[in-house]
Tab-separated table of C-alpha atoms in Angstrom:
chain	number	residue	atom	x	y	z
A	1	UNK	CA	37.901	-8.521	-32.470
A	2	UNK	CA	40.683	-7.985	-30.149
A	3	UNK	CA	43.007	-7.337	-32.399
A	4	UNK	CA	40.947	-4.714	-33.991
A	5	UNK	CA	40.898	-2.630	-30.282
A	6	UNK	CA	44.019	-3.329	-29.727
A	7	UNK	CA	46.090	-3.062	-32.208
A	8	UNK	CA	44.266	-1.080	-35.086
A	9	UNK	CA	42.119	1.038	-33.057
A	10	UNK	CA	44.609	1.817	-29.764
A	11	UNK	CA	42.125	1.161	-27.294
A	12	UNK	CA	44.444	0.556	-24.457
A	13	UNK	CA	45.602	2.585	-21.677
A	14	UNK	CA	47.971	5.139	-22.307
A	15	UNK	CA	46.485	5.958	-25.732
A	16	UNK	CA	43.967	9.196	-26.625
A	17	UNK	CA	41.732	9.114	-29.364
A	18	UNK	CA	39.381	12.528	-28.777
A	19	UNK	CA	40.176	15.054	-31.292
A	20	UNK	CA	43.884	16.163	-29.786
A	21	UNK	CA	45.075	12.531	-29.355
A	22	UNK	CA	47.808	11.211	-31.454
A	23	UNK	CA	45.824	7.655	-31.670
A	24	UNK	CA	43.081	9.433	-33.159
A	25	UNK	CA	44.347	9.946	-36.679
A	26	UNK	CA	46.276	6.901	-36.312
A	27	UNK	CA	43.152	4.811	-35.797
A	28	UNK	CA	41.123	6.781	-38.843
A	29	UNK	CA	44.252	5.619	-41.130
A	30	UNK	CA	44.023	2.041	-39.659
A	31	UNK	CA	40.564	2.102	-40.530
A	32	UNK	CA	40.775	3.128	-43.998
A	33	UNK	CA	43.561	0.544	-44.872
A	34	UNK	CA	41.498	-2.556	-43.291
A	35	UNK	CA	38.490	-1.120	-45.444
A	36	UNK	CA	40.471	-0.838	-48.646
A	37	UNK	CA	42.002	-4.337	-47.613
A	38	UNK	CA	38.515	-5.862	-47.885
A	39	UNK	CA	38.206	-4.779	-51.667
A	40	UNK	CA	35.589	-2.067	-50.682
A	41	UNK	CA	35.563	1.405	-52.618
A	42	UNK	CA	36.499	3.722	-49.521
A	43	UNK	CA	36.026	7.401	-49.979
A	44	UNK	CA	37.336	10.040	-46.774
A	45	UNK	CA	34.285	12.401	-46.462
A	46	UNK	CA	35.846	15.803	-45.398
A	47	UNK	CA	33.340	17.914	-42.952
A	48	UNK	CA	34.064	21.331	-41.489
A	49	UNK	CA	33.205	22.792	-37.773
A	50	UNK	CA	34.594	25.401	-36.012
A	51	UNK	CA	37.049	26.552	-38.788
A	52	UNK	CA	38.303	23.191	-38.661
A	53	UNK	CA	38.256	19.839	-40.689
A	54	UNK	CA	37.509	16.478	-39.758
A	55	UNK	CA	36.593	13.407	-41.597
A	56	UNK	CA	34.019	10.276	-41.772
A	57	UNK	CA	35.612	7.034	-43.383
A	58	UNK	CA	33.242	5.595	-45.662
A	59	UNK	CA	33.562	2.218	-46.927
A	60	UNK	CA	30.993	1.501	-50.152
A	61	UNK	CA	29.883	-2.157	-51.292
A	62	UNK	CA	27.443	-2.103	-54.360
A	63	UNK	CA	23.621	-4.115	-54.265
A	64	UNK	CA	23.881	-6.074	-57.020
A	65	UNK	CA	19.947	-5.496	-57.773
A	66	UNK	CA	19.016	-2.334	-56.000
A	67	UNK	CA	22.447	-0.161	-55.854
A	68	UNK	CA	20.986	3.366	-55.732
A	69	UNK	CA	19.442	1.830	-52.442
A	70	UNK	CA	21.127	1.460	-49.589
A	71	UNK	CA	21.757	0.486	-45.382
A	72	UNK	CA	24.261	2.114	-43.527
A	73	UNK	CA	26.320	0.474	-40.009
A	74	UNK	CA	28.178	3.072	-38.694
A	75	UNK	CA	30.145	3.480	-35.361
A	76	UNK	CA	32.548	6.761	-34.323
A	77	UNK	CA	36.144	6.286	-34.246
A	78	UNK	CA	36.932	9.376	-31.538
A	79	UNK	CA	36.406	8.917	-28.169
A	80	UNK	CA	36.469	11.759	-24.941
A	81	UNK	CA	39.625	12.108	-24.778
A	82	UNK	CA	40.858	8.560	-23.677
A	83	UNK	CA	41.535	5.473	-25.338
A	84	UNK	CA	37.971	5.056	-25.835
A	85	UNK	CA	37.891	0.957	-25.438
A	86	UNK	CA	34.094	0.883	-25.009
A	87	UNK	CA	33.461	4.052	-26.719
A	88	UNK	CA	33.486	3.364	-29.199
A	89	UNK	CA	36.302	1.210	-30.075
A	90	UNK	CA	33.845	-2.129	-29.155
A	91	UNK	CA	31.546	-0.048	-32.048
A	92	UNK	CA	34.289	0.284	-34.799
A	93	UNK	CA	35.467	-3.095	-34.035
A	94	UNK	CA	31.766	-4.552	-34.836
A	95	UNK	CA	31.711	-2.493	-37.988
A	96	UNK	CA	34.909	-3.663	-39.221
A	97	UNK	CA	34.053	-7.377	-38.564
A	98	UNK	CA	30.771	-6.980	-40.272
A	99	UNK	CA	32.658	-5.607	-43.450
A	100	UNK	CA	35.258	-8.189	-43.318
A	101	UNK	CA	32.428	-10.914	-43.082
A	102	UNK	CA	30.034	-9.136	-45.287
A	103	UNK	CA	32.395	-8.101	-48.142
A	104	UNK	CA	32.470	-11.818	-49.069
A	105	UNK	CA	28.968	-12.212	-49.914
A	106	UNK	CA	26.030	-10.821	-52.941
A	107	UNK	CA	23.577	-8.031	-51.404
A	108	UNK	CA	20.785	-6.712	-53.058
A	109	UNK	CA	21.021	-3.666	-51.842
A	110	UNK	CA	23.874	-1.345	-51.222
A	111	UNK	CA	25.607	-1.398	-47.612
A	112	UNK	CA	27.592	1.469	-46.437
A	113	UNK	CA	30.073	0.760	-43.471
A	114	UNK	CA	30.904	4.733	-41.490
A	115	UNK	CA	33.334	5.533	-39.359
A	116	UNK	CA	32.081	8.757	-38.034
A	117	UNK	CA	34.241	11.794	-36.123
A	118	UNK	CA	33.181	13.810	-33.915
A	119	UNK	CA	30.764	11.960	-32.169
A	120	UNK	CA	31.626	13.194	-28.550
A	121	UNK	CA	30.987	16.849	-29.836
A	122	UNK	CA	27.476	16.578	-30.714
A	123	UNK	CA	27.781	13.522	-33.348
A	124	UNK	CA	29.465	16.290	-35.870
A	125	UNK	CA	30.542	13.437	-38.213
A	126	UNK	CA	26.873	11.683	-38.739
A	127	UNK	CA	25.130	14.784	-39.272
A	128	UNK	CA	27.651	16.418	-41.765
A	129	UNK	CA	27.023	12.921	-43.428
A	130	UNK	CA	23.418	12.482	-43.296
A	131	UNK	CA	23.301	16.149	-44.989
A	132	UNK	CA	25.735	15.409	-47.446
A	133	UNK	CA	23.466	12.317	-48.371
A	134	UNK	CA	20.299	13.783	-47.837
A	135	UNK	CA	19.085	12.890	-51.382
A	136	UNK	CA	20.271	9.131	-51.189
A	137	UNK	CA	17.642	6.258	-50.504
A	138	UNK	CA	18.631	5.161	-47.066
A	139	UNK	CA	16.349	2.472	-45.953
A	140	UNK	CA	17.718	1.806	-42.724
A	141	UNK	CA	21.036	2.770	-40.460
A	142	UNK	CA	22.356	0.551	-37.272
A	143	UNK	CA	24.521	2.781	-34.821
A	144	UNK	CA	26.841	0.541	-33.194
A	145	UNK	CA	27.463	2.632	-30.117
A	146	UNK	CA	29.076	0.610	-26.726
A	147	UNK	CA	28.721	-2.727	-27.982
A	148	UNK	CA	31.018	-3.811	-24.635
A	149	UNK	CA	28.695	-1.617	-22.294
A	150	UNK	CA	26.891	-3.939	-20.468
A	151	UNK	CA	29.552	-7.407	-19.473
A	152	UNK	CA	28.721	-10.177	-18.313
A	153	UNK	CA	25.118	-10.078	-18.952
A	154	UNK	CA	24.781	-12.435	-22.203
A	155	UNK	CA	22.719	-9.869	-24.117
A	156	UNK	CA	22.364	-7.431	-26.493
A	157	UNK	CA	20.555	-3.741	-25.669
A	158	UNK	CA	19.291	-2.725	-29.103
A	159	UNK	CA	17.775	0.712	-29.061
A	160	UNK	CA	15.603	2.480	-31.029
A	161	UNK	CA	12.618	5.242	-31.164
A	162	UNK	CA	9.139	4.215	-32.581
A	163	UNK	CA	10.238	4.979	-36.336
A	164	UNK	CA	12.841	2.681	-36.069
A	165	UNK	CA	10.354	-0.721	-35.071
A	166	UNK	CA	10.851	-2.893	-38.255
A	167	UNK	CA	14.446	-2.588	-37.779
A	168	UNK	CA	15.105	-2.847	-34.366
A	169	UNK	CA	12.597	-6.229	-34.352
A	170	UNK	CA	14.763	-7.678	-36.868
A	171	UNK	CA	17.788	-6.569	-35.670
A	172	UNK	CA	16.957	-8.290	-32.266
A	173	UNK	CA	15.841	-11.487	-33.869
A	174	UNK	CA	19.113	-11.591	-35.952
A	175	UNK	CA	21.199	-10.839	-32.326
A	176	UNK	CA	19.209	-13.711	-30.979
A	177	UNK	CA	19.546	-16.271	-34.037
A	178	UNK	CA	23.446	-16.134	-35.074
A	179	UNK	CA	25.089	-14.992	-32.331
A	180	UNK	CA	25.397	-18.154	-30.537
A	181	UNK	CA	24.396	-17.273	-27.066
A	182	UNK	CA	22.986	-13.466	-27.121
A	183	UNK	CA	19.851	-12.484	-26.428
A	184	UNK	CA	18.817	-9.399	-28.754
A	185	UNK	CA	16.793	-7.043	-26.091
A	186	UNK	CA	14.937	-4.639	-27.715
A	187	UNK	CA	14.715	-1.419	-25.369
A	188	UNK	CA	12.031	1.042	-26.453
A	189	UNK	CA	13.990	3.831	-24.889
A	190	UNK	CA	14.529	7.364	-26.692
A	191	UNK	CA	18.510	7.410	-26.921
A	192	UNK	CA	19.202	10.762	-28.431
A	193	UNK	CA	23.248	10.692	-27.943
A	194	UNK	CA	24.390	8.373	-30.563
A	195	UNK	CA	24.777	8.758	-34.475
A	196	UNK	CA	21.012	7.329	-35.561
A	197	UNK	CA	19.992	10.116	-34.745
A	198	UNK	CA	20.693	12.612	-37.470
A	199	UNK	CA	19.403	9.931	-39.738
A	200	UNK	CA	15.886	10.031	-38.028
């Protein structure tokens, strides 16, 4: 995990990965060859704002009985113009490690690990994706936003509006069951700055 922050994703001082940054790109291109390293099909989803284009990293592994189905973990690779450690570094870190440990099993359905841009400037990067997949069956997506936000306190904040109850219950349990010493605590708090929420 530290290896991801530190040396894939630059998330120590001195580095910048907000839009200007030199680290930024660098970390997208990181991200992409870990994906592609995990046998995943990994497509770069191209989006356009302000006259200007910027890309989600999408890593693709197939259900083996429902394919055209699918769940979606996702995490932003830019940060505010800093190295971005917590955010969201700790995020992309947790996706990453999920593929890596996930890649090796069978899933009925389809999962989809994102590495969205432009978070920081009004999460850009999730909602050019959630458009561009509008038609898709997405049954569920898990924002991994500031995983390292809270030290020393031994849990796990997952968030999540009404609509989002079966998934945040199970999401919890799972937090609580194989983490090996979290507790999942499920907040019933609206938080409307992180990527779920163009997929509302």
């Amino acid at each position: 995990y530290q290896e991801y922050l530190v040396d894939e994703l630059y998330a120590h001082p001195g580095n910048n990965r907000g839009l200007a940054g030199v680290a930024h790109d660098m970390a997208r291109d990181n991200i992409i060859a870990l994906f592609v390293s995990l046998g995943l099909t990994v497509s770069v989803e191209p989006f356009t704002y302000a006259g200007e284009t910027w890309e989600n990293v999408v890593a693709t592994k197939m259900g083996s009985l429902y394919p055209d189905r699918c769940f979606i973990l996702g995490a932003h690779y830019d940060s505010s113009n800093n190295p971005g450690g917590d955010d969201d570094a700790s995020g992309v870190a947790l996706v990453l490690e999920a593929a890596r440990i996930l890649s090796s099993y069978d899933s009925e359905y389809t999962i989809r690990f994102v590495a969205f841009d432009m978070a920081e400037q009004g999460l850009r990067g999730s909602q050019a994706y959630a458009t561009a997949h509008a038609g898709e069956r997405i049954l569920g997506m898990v924002s991994a936003d500031m995983v390292a936000h809270d030290p020393n306190t031994n849990k796990s904040l997952v968030f999540g509006n009404p609509c989002s109850n079966v998934l945040k219950t199970a999401l919890g349990n799972a937090v609580t069951a194989y983490s090996g010493g979290l507790t999942g605590t499920l907040r019933e708090d609206v938080v409307a700055s992180s990527d779920h929420l163009s997929f509302q």
